[in-house]
Amino acid sequence: MTFARVSRRLLGASAAVGLVLLAVYPARVGAATASYHLDGRFTRALGAAQGEFTFGDAVSIDWTVELTTPVHFENVPTHLKEYQGAITAFRIQIGSWIADGVDPSALNTVPVNKIDIIDNDMDPNGADKMDLFRSGAETPNLVTGNDPNGAQLIIHLSAPLGGASTNNVLGNQTPSLYPDSTGTVFGVNGEVDFAIPGIAPPPPPDPTVKCRSAQIASAAALCNATFACLSTRAKALAKDPGGLVLEACLEKARTKFVASF
């Protein structure tokens, strides 16, 4: 058999395999992606993750969506659309701890990768919601343990009064407009929770507090001194018919207050 005939046979076989693969994984015409970033703050850890973070630690959330992902499921009455396999990249990071969205590699495990979007544009006071669910792996291992399914990365974006999206189509969402949002990474060994856009850490001590406290105390001293002057005059009114002693007493109290304040 000549080299040319062998080549033609191999090419024909490759083309057949290619057609089978295309039938199983249809190409997305006009594929396009959109990437998003949100900032959050750590709120709570359970299980093995306890003690690893401090309340208020910065959380970085990044993900990328394939915008041409078809709708997998739609519930018209609730304005819900579900997109399976839409998340192409997903990362949640707190300090040096990183949780990435990846499919589990063990046999007989089921990967999770979906986005649910609810847009209540028909109701001006209706809530907008976008939920992201993704299987993941973490470094270092805090919550996964030995579970072959790995960790689960979840983001719940919520706008109770709406206004965060124009519809329930991928790409028509503005994650930063969902004001009441949370996230979690959990596994068999524990859980890491955070708030979005985040709970600010406690403010630094106010350097003026001590001064203002002293000012309030001096005002109280003025009040006490004033009533003491009035009490003394009331007990010996005949000795100070013109009120000169009283006025001198009050002036002394005022002078002391001004100096103290």
Short mmCIF file of C-alpha atoms in Angstrom, two decimals:
data_model
loop_
_atom_site.label_atom_id
_atom_site.label_comp_id
_atom_site.label_asym_id
_atom_site.label_seq_id
_atom_site.Cartn_x
_atom_site.Cartn_y
_atom_site.Cartn_z
CA MET A 1 0.00 0.00 0.00
CA THR A 2 1.45 3.34 -0.95
CA PHE A 3 2.04 6.21 1.49
CA ALA A 4 -0.59 8.31 -0.34
CA ARG A 5 -3.28 5.65 0.09
CA VAL A 6 -2.44 5.23 3.81
CA SER A 7 -2.61 9.00 4.29
CA ARG A 8 -6.02 9.20 2.63
CA ARG A 9 -7.33 6.44 4.90
CA LEU A 10 -6.00 8.14 8.04
CA LEU A 11 -7.44 11.46 7.00
CA GLY A 12 -10.79 9.85 6.36
CA ALA A 13 -10.77 8.22 9.80
CA SER A 14 -9.79 11.51 11.46
CA ALA A 15 -12.62 13.31 9.71
CA ALA A 16 -15.10 10.69 10.91
CA VAL A 17 -13.87 11.02 14.52
CA GLY A 18 -14.08 14.78 14.19
CA LEU A 19 -17.71 14.57 13.08
CA VAL A 20 -18.55 12.38 16.09
CA LEU A 21 -16.89 14.84 18.47
CA LEU A 22 -18.75 17.75 16.93
CA ALA A 23 -22.01 15.89 17.38
CA VAL A 24 -21.28 15.33 21.08
CA TYR A 25 -19.84 18.82 21.77
CA PRO A 26 -21.49 21.27 19.37
CA ALA A 27 -19.45 24.39 18.71
CA ARG A 28 -20.77 27.68 20.11
CA VAL A 29 -21.12 30.01 17.19
CA GLY A 30 -19.84 33.49 17.93
CA ALA A 31 -18.42 32.46 21.31
CA ALA A 32 -17.76 35.41 23.62
CA THR A 33 -16.91 35.75 27.30
CA ALA A 34 -17.37 38.34 30.02
CA SER A 35 -15.26 38.59 33.17
CA TYR A 36 -16.38 40.01 36.50
CA HIS A 37 -14.76 41.02 39.79
CA LEU A 38 -16.27 41.66 43.22
CA ASP A 39 -14.77 42.45 46.60
CA GLY A 40 -16.05 41.00 49.83
CA ARG A 41 -15.22 40.58 53.51
CA PHE A 42 -14.78 37.36 55.47
CA THR A 43 -17.56 36.81 58.04
CA ARG A 44 -17.40 33.24 59.38
CA ALA A 45 -15.60 29.91 59.24
CA LEU A 46 -16.81 26.50 60.39
CA GLY A 47 -15.04 23.22 60.99
CA ALA A 48 -11.40 22.90 59.94
CA ALA A 49 -11.40 26.46 58.57
CA GLN A 50 -11.95 28.02 62.00
CA GLY A 51 -9.16 30.29 63.13
CA GLU A 52 -7.64 30.62 59.65
CA PHE A 53 -9.05 34.09 58.95
CA THR A 54 -9.96 37.25 60.83
CA PHE A 55 -13.38 38.84 60.65
CA GLY A 56 -13.32 41.53 57.96
CA ASP A 57 -10.42 40.04 55.95
CA ALA A 58 -10.57 41.09 52.28
CA VAL A 59 -12.08 38.56 49.85
CA SER A 60 -11.44 38.72 46.09
CA ILE A 61 -14.00 37.10 43.76
CA ASP A 62 -13.39 36.69 40.02
CA TRP A 63 -15.23 34.70 37.40
CA THR A 64 -15.64 34.45 33.63
CA VAL A 65 -18.82 33.48 31.79
CA GLU A 66 -19.32 32.03 28.31
CA LEU A 67 -22.07 34.31 27.01
CA THR A 68 -23.22 31.97 24.23
CA THR A 69 -24.16 29.21 26.70
CA PRO A 70 -27.70 28.10 25.82
CA VAL A 71 -30.53 28.09 28.36
CA HIS A 72 -30.70 24.67 30.03
CA PHE A 73 -33.93 25.26 31.94
CA GLU A 74 -36.48 28.08 32.10
CA ASN A 75 -39.32 28.75 34.53
CA VAL A 76 -41.38 31.50 32.94
CA PRO A 77 -43.69 32.27 35.92
CA THR A 78 -40.70 32.93 38.20
CA HIS A 79 -38.58 34.62 35.48
CA LEU A 80 -35.83 32.04 36.02
CA LYS A 81 -33.25 30.91 33.47
CA GLU A 82 -30.63 28.30 34.24
CA TYR A 83 -27.36 28.02 32.33
CA GLN A 84 -25.35 24.80 32.66
CA GLY A 85 -21.60 24.92 32.00
CA ALA A 86 -21.53 28.71 31.66
CA ILE A 87 -18.65 29.38 34.11
CA THR A 88 -15.26 29.06 32.42
CA ALA A 89 -13.15 30.43 35.30
CA PHE A 90 -13.92 31.02 38.98
CA ARG A 91 -11.61 32.09 41.81
CA ILE A 92 -12.22 33.10 45.43
CA GLN A 93 -9.19 34.28 47.39
CA ILE A 94 -8.58 35.32 50.99
CA GLY A 95 -4.92 36.13 51.61
CA SER A 96 -2.89 33.13 50.45
CA TRP A 97 -5.89 30.76 50.45
CA ILE A 98 -7.33 30.19 46.98
CA ALA A 99 -10.40 28.26 45.85
CA ASP A 100 -10.62 27.70 42.08
CA GLY A 101 -13.54 26.41 40.08
CA VAL A 102 -12.55 23.05 38.53
CA ASP A 103 -14.25 19.75 37.75
CA PRO A 104 -13.49 16.90 40.17
CA SER A 105 -11.05 14.39 38.68
CA ALA A 106 -12.14 11.26 40.56
CA LEU A 107 -14.31 8.67 38.83
CA ASN A 108 -18.09 8.75 39.33
CA THR A 109 -18.05 12.32 40.65
CA VAL A 110 -20.48 14.86 39.28
CA PRO A 111 -19.14 18.33 38.40
CA VAL A 112 -21.25 21.36 39.25
CA ASN A 113 -21.22 24.37 36.91
CA LYS A 114 -24.33 26.48 36.56
CA ILE A 115 -25.77 29.99 36.83
CA ASP A 116 -29.36 30.75 37.83
CA ILE A 117 -30.75 34.19 37.00
CA ILE A 118 -34.09 35.60 38.14
CA ASP A 119 -35.17 38.98 36.79
CA ASN A 120 -38.46 40.41 38.01
CA ASP A 121 -38.74 43.18 35.43
CA MET A 122 -42.51 42.69 35.39
CA ASP A 123 -42.66 43.64 39.07
CA PRO A 124 -41.09 47.06 39.89
CA ASN A 125 -40.56 45.92 43.49
CA GLY A 126 -39.49 42.38 42.65
CA ALA A 127 -36.10 40.97 43.56
CA ASP A 128 -33.31 40.29 41.07
CA LYS A 129 -31.09 37.30 41.81
CA MET A 130 -28.07 35.62 40.27
CA ASP A 131 -26.62 32.47 41.81
CA LEU A 132 -23.35 30.85 40.73
CA PHE A 133 -22.53 27.23 41.61
CA ARG A 134 -19.19 25.60 40.79
CA SER A 135 -17.18 22.57 41.86
CA GLY A 136 -13.72 23.56 43.00
CA ALA A 137 -10.36 22.79 44.53
CA GLU A 138 -8.61 24.78 47.25
CA THR A 139 -5.05 25.53 48.30
CA PRO A 140 -4.36 24.87 51.11
CA ASN A 141 -6.99 22.24 51.90
CA LEU A 142 -9.28 23.64 54.60
CA VAL A 143 -12.79 22.41 53.84
CA THR A 144 -12.45 19.71 51.17
CA GLY A 145 -10.96 16.91 53.24
CA ASN A 146 -10.77 13.65 51.27
CA ASP A 147 -14.05 14.22 49.44
CA PRO A 148 -13.55 13.28 45.74
CA ASN A 149 -16.16 15.90 44.83
CA GLY A 150 -13.85 18.63 46.11
CA ALA A 151 -15.16 21.93 47.46
CA GLN A 152 -18.28 23.79 46.35
CA LEU A 153 -18.01 27.48 45.43
CA ILE A 154 -21.27 29.42 45.66
CA ILE A 155 -22.12 33.09 45.15
CA HIS A 156 -25.61 34.42 45.93
CA LEU A 157 -26.16 37.87 44.39
CA SER A 158 -29.41 39.53 45.45
CA ALA A 159 -31.12 42.86 44.80
CA PRO A 160 -34.31 42.73 46.94
CA LEU A 161 -35.81 45.78 45.22
CA GLY A 162 -34.62 44.90 41.71
CA GLY A 163 -32.65 47.17 39.43
CA ALA A 164 -29.56 44.94 39.11
CA SER A 165 -30.37 43.47 35.70
CA THR A 166 -32.36 44.28 32.59
CA ASN A 167 -33.43 40.66 31.98
CA ASN A 168 -32.37 37.09 32.75
CA VAL A 169 -29.95 36.75 29.83
CA LEU A 170 -26.26 36.04 30.43
CA GLY A 171 -24.20 39.19 30.01
CA ASN A 172 -27.03 41.56 30.89
CA GLN A 173 -26.16 41.51 34.57
CA THR A 174 -24.18 44.03 36.63
CA PRO A 175 -22.89 42.12 39.68
CA SER A 176 -21.92 45.31 41.54
CA LEU A 177 -25.58 46.39 41.54
CA TYR A 178 -26.66 43.47 43.71
CA PRO A 179 -26.41 45.10 47.17
CA ASP A 180 -27.43 42.19 49.42
CA SER A 181 -25.08 39.37 48.48
CA THR A 182 -23.14 36.56 50.12
CA GLY A 183 -20.77 33.75 49.21
CA THR A 184 -19.50 30.49 50.61
CA VAL A 185 -16.97 27.77 49.99
CA PHE A 186 -17.83 24.52 51.74
CA GLY A 187 -16.87 20.88 51.90
CA VAL A 188 -17.07 17.89 54.21
CA ASN A 189 -14.51 19.43 56.57
CA GLY A 190 -15.91 22.93 56.99
CA GLU A 191 -17.10 26.17 55.49
CA VAL A 192 -15.86 29.68 54.71
CA ASP A 193 -18.46 32.47 54.44
CA PHE A 194 -18.20 36.06 53.28
CA ALA A 195 -20.33 39.09 52.51
CA ILE A 196 -20.42 41.10 49.27
CA PRO A 197 -19.65 44.00 48.81
CA GLY A 198 -18.42 43.32 52.29
CA ILE A 199 -18.64 44.19 55.93
CA ALA A 200 -16.11 46.87 56.72
CA PRO A 201 -13.74 46.13 59.58
CA PRO A 202 -14.18 48.20 62.75
CA PRO A 203 -13.02 51.81 62.26
CA PRO A 204 -9.81 52.93 63.98
CA PRO A 205 -10.15 54.57 67.40
CA ASP A 206 -11.30 58.20 67.27
CA PRO A 207 -8.43 60.34 68.64
CA THR A 208 -10.88 63.05 69.72
CA VAL A 209 -12.88 60.78 72.05
CA LYS A 210 -10.77 61.52 75.13
CA CYS A 211 -10.98 65.28 74.55
CA ARG A 212 -14.74 65.24 74.01
CA SER A 213 -15.19 63.14 77.14
CA ALA A 214 -13.27 65.73 79.17
CA GLN A 215 -15.37 68.53 77.67
CA ILE A 216 -18.58 66.79 78.70
CA ALA A 217 -17.18 66.28 82.20
CA SER A 218 -16.29 69.99 82.49
CA ALA A 219 -19.83 70.91 81.44
CA ALA A 220 -21.18 68.70 84.20
CA ALA A 221 -18.83 70.42 86.66
CA LEU A 222 -20.20 73.82 85.55
CA CYS A 223 -23.74 72.62 86.18
CA ASN A 224 -22.86 71.39 89.68
CA ALA A 225 -20.99 74.62 90.53
CA THR A 226 -23.90 76.75 89.32
CA PHE A 227 -26.42 74.91 91.47
CA ALA A 228 -24.03 75.13 94.44
CA CYS A 229 -23.94 78.92 94.04
CA LEU A 230 -27.72 79.11 93.86
CA SER A 231 -28.09 76.84 96.91
CA THR A 232 -25.70 78.95 98.98
CA ARG A 233 -27.62 82.15 98.14
CA ALA A 234 -30.97 80.50 98.93
CA LYS A 235 -29.75 79.54 102.39
CA ALA A 236 -28.47 83.05 103.22
CA LEU A 237 -30.49 85.37 101.03
CA ALA A 238 -30.41 88.19 103.61
CA LYS A 239 -26.61 88.27 103.51
CA ASP A 240 -26.54 88.95 99.74
CA PRO A 241 -29.49 91.26 99.00
CA GLY A 242 -27.96 92.63 95.81
CA GLY A 243 -26.80 89.27 94.49
CA LEU A 244 -23.17 90.35 94.29
CA VAL A 245 -21.91 87.29 96.12
CA LEU A 246 -23.99 85.07 93.84
CA GLU A 247 -22.66 86.73 90.69
CA ALA A 248 -19.07 86.37 91.91
CA CYS A 249 -19.70 82.69 92.58
CA LEU A 250 -21.21 82.15 89.14
CA GLU A 251 -18.40 84.01 87.42
CA LYS A 252 -15.84 81.86 89.21
CA ALA A 253 -17.66 78.71 87.98
CA ARG A 254 -17.82 80.02 84.38
CA THR A 255 -14.11 80.95 84.36
CA LYS A 256 -13.15 77.50 85.61
CA PHE A 257 -15.37 75.86 82.97
CA VAL A 258 -13.92 77.87 80.09
CA ALA A 259 -10.38 77.02 81.14
CA SER A 260 -11.24 73.34 81.51
CA PHE A 261 -13.17 73.09 78.24
#
